Coordinates of C-alpha atoms in Angstrom, one line a residue:
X19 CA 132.8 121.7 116.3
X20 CA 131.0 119.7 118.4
X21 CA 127.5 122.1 117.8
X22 CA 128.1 121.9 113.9
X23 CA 128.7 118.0 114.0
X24 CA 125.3 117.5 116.0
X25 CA 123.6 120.1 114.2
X26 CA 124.3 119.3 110.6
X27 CA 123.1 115.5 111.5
X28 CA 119.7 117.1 113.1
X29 CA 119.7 119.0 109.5
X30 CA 120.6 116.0 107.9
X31 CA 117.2 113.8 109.4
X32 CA 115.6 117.0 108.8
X33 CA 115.6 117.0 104.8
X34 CA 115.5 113.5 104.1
X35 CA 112.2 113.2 106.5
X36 CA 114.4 110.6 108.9
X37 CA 113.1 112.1 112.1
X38 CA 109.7 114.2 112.9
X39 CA 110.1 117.6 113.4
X40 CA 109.6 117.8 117.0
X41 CA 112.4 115.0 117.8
X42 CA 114.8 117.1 115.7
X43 CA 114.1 120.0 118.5
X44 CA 114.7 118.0 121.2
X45 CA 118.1 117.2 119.7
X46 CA 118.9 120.7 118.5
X47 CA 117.7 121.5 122.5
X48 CA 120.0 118.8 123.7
X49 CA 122.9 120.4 121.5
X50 CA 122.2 123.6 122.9
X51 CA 121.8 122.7 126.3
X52 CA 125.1 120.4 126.6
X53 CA 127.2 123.4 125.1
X54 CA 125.7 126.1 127.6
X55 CA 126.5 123.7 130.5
X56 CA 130.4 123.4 129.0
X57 CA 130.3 127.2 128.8
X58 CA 129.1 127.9 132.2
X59 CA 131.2 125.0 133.7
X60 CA 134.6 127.0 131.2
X61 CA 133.3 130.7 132.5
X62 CA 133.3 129.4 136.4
X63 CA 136.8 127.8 136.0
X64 CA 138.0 131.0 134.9
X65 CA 136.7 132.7 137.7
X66 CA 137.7 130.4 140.3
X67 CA 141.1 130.6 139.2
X68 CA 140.8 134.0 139.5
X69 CA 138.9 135.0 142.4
X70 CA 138.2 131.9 144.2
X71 CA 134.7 130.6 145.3
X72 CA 132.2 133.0 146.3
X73 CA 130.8 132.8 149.7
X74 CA 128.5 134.2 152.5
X75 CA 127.6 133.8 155.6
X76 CA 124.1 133.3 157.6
X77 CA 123.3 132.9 160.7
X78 CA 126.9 132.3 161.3
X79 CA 127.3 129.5 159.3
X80 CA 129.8 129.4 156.1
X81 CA 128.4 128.6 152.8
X82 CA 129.3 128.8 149.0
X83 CA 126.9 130.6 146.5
X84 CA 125.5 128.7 144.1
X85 CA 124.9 129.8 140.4
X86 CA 122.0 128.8 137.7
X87 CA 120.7 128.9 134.7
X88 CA 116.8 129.4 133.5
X89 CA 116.2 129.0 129.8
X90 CA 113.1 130.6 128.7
X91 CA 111.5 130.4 125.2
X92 CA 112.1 128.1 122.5
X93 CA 115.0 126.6 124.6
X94 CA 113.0 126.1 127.3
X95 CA 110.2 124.7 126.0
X96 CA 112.2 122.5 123.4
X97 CA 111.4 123.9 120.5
X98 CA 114.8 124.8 119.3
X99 CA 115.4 125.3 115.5
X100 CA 118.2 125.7 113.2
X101 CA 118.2 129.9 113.7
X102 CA 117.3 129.9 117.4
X103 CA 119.0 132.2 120.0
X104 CA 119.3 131.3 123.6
X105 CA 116.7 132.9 126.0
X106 CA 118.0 132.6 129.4
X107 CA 118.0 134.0 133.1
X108 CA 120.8 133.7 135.2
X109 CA 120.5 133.5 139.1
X110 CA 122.2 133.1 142.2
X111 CA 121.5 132.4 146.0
X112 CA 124.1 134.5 147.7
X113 CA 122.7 136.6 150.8
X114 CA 123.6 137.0 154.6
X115 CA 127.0 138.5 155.5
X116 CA 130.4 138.4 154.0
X117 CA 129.4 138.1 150.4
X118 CA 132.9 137.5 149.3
X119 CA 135.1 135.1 146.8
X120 CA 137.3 133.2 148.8
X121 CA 140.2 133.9 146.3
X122 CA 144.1 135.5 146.2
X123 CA 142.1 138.3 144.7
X124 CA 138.4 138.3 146.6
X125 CA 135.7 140.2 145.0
X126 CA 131.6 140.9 146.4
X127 CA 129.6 138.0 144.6
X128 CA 127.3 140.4 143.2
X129 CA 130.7 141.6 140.9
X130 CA 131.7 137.6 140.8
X131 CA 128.3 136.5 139.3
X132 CA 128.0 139.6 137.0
X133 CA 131.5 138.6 135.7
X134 CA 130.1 135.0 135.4
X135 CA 127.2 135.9 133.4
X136 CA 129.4 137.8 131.1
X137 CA 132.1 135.8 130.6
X138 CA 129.1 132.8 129.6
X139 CA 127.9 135.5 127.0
X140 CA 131.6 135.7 125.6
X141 CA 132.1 131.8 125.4
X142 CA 128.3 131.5 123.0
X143 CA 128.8 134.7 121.3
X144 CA 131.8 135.5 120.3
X145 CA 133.1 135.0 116.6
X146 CA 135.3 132.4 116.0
X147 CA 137.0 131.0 113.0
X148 CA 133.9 128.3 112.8
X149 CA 131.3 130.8 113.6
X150 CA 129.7 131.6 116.5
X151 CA 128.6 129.2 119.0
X152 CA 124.9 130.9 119.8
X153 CA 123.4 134.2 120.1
X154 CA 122.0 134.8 123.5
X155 CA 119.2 137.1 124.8
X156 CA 119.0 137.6 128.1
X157 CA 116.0 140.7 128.2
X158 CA 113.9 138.3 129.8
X159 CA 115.7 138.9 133.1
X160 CA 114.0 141.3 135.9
X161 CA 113.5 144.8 134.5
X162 CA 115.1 144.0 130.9
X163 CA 118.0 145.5 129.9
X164 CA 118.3 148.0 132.5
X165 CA 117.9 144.9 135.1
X166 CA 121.3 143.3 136.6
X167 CA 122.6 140.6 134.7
X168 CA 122.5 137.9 137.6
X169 CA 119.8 138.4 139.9
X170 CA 119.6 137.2 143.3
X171 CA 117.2 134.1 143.2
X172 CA 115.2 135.9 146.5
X173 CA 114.7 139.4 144.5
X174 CA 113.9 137.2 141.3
X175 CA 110.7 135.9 143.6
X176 CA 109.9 139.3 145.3
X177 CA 109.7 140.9 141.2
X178 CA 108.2 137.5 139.9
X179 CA 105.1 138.1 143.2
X180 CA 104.7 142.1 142.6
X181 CA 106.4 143.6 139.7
X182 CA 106.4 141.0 136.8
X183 CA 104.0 142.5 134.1
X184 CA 101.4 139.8 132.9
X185 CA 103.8 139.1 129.9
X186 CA 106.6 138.1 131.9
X187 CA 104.4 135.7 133.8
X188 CA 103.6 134.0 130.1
X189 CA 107.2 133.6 129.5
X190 CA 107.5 131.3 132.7
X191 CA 105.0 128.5 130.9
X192 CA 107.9 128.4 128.5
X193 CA 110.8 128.9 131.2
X194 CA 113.3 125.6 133.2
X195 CA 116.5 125.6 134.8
X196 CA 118.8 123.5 132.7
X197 CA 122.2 123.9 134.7
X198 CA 123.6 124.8 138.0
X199 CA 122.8 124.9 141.6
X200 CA 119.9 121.8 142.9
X201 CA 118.9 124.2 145.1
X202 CA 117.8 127.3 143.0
X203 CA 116.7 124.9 140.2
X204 CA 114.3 123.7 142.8
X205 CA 113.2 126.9 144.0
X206 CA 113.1 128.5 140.6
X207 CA 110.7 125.3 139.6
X208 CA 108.7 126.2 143.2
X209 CA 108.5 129.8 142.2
X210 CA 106.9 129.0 138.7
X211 CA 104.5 127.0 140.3
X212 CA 103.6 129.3 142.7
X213 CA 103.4 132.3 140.0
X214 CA 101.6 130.0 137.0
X215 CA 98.7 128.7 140.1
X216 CA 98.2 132.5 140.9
X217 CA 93.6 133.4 140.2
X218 CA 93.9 136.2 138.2
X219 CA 91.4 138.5 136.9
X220 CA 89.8 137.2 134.0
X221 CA 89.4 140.1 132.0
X222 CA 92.3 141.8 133.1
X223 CA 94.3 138.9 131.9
X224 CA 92.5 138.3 128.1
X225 CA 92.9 142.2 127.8
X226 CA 96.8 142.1 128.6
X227 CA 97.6 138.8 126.7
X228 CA 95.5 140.4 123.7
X229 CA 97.2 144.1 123.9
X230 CA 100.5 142.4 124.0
X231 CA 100.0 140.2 121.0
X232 CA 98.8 143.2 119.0
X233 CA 101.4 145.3 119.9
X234 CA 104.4 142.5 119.0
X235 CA 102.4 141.9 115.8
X236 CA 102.5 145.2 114.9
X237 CA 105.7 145.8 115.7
X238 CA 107.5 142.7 113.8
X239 CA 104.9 140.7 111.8
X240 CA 106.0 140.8 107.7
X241 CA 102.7 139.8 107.0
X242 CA 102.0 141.4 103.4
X243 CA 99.5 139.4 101.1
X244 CA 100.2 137.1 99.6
X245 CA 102.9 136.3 102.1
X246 CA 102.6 135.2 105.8
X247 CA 104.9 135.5 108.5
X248 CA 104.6 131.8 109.9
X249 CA 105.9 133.1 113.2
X250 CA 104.2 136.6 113.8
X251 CA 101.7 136.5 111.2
X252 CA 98.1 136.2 112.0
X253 CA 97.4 132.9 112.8
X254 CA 100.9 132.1 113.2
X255 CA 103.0 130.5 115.4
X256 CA 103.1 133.4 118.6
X257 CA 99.5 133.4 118.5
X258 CA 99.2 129.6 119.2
X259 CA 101.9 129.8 121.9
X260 CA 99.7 133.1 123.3
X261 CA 96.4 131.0 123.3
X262 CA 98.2 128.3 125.0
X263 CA 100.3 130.8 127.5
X264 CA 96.3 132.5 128.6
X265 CA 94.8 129.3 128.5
X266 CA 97.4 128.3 131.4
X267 CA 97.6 131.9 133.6
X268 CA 93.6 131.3 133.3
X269 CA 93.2 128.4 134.8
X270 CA 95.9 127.0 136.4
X271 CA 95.0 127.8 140.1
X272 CA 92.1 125.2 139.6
X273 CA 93.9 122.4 137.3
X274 CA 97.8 122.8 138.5
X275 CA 98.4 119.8 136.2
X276 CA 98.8 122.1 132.9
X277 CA 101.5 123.3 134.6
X278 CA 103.7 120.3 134.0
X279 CA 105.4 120.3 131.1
X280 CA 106.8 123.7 129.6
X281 CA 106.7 122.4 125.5
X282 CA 103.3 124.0 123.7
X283 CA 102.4 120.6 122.7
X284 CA 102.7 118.5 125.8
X285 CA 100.7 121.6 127.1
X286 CA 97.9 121.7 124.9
X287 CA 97.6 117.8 125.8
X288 CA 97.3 119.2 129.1
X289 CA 94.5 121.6 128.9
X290 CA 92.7 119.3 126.5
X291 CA 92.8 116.6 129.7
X292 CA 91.4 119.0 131.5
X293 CA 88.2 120.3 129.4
X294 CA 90.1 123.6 129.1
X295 CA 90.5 123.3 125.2
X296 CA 87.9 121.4 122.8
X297 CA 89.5 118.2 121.5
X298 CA 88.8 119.3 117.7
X299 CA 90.6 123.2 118.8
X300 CA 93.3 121.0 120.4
X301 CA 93.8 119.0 117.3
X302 CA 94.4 121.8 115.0
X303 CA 96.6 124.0 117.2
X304 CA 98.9 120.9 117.6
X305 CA 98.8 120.2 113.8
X306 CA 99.4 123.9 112.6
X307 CA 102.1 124.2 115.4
X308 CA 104.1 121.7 113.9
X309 CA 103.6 122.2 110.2
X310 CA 104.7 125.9 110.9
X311 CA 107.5 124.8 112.8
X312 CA 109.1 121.9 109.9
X313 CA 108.4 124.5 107.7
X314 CA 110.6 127.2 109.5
X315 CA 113.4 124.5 110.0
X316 CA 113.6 124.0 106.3
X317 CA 113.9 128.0 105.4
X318 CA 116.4 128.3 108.2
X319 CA 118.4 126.0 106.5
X320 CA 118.3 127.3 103.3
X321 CA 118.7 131.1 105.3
X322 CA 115.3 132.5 104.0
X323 CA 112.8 134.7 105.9
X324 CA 109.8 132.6 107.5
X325 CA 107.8 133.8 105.2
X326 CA 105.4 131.8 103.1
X327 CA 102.8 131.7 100.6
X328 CA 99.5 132.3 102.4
X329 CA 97.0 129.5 100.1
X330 CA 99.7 127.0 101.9
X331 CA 98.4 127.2 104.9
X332 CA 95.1 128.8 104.5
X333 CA 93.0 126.5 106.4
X334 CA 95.3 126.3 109.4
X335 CA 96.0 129.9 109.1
X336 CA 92.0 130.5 109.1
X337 CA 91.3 127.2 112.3
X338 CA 94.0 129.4 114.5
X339 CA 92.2 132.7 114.3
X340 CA 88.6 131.1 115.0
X341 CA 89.9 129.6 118.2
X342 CA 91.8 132.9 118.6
X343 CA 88.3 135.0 118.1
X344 CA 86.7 132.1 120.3
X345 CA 88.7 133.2 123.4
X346 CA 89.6 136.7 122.8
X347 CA 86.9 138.3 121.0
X348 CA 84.5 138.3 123.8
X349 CA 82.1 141.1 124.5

């Protein structure tokens, strides 16, 4: 009740032009954000009832795990609209000895946390008689699917150092913590830091940012003239977020700064700042970013595919593939 209330007054400013489209984001991010933290807070009262607090020792000294979570995506960079899931990693800091809950019935943390990061699932997910809170993805977690549900925050940094595929390393412009432990927050936040400010191989990196974006567009653009997929269409939304996501793996070990903010727009004020993106490229990204995304909130709402007629958005269609050619398409 308390989603729908917020959401249908974000929907509300929406259609009669009250707010901009970006502040209604923030407030659908804000929506989604306050009921995640009343999930996880519901899911770990459960579990201490159950099992007690987990714990662990090192160097001989007691201490209780903590838990968090990582949003990733349109949550994390908030961007969230009227048909977003939730994209989000979910950590924990439990090592040393003893790795026990404290409880009438103790269990290993690792089993606690998965059953944490489950039972959080459960809370957003399941159907109710008002619907369902939110869907959640959580394939953005080491090694996907087949990855454990809750990772330990030190193995999340080993993977993030020398397994993470270039692709994963774009998600993290995008990626925040947004509840839970100080502590992993602020190592998760160092981590990113550490992994965005990385030099990488030029080439290497515009090869893998571009064979990735070809293969998602082939895979799920609905691109068929005279319709365009506003999201994975040519010129569409992913490719602006891709641009941005290179621009940032390219050059961030030299300018740090664009590493600030994890929204595509504070971002491209960033790299413009910085001389990394031409103030007329910068311009147009940030317009067409916007326009696609009011225009995505409005068929959400009325439950249509994001697809639009292409002579709509022709000349931002056509500005976001020159700048895409411009830093791709080099011999």
């Amino acid at each position: 009740q308390f989603k729908q209330a917020n959401v249908l007054r974000a929907a509300a400013c929406e259609l009669t032009g009250a707010l901009a489209t970006t502040i209604i984001s923030d407030q659908l991010t804000f929506v989604a954000e306050s009921s995640l933290r009343a999930a996880v807070n519901m899911a770990m009262r459960h579990l201490h009832d159950r099992h007690g607090h987990p714990r662990y020792v090192l160097h001989q000294q007691p201490h209780e795990a903590g838990f968090a979570v990582i949003a990733y995506g349109k949550l994390g960079g908030y961007e969230l609209g009227f048909a977003s899931d939730l994209d989000v990693v979910f950590l924990h800091d439990s090592r040393g000895e003893n790795q026990m809950s404290d409880g009438a019935k103790p269990v290993e943390n690792a089993l606690f946390f998965a059953r944490l990061g489950q039972r959080i699932i459960h809370i957003l997910s399941t159907a109710t008689a008002s619907g369902v809170l939110y869907e959640v993805d959580t394939r953005l977690r080491p090694s996907g699917k087949s990855g454990l549900l809750v990772s330990n925050v030190e193995s999340f940094a080993l993977y993030q150092r020398n397994e993470a595929w270039t692709w994963e390393h774009q998600a993290l412009v995008r990626a925040r913590p947004v509840g839970g432990s100080p502590i992993i927050c602020q190592q998760f936040n160092a981590l990113r830091q550490e992994t965005l400010c990385r030099e990488r191989d030029e080439t290497q990196l515009r090869t893998d940012v571009r064979d990735m974006r070809e293969r998602m567009r082939t895979a799920l653009s609905q691109d068929k003239d005279p319709l365009f997929d506003l999201k994975q269409g040519q010129g569409g939304t992913v490719d602006i977020e891709f641009i941005i996501q290179y621009l940032v793996l390219r050059n961030a070990h030299r300018h740090p700064e664009i590493t600030d903010y994890t929204d595509n727009l504070r971002t491209i004020t960033r790299l413009t700042e910085a001389n990394l993106l031409a103030h007329d490229d910068a311009k147009m990204l940030s317009h067409a970013y916007v326009s696609y995304r009011h225009t995505i909130h409005a068929m959400a709402l009325q439950q249509q595919p994001i697809l639009a007629h292409g002579e709509a958005f022709s000349d931002m269609r056509a500005g976001v593939i020159r700048i895409w050619k411009f830093h791709f398409d080099v011999v």
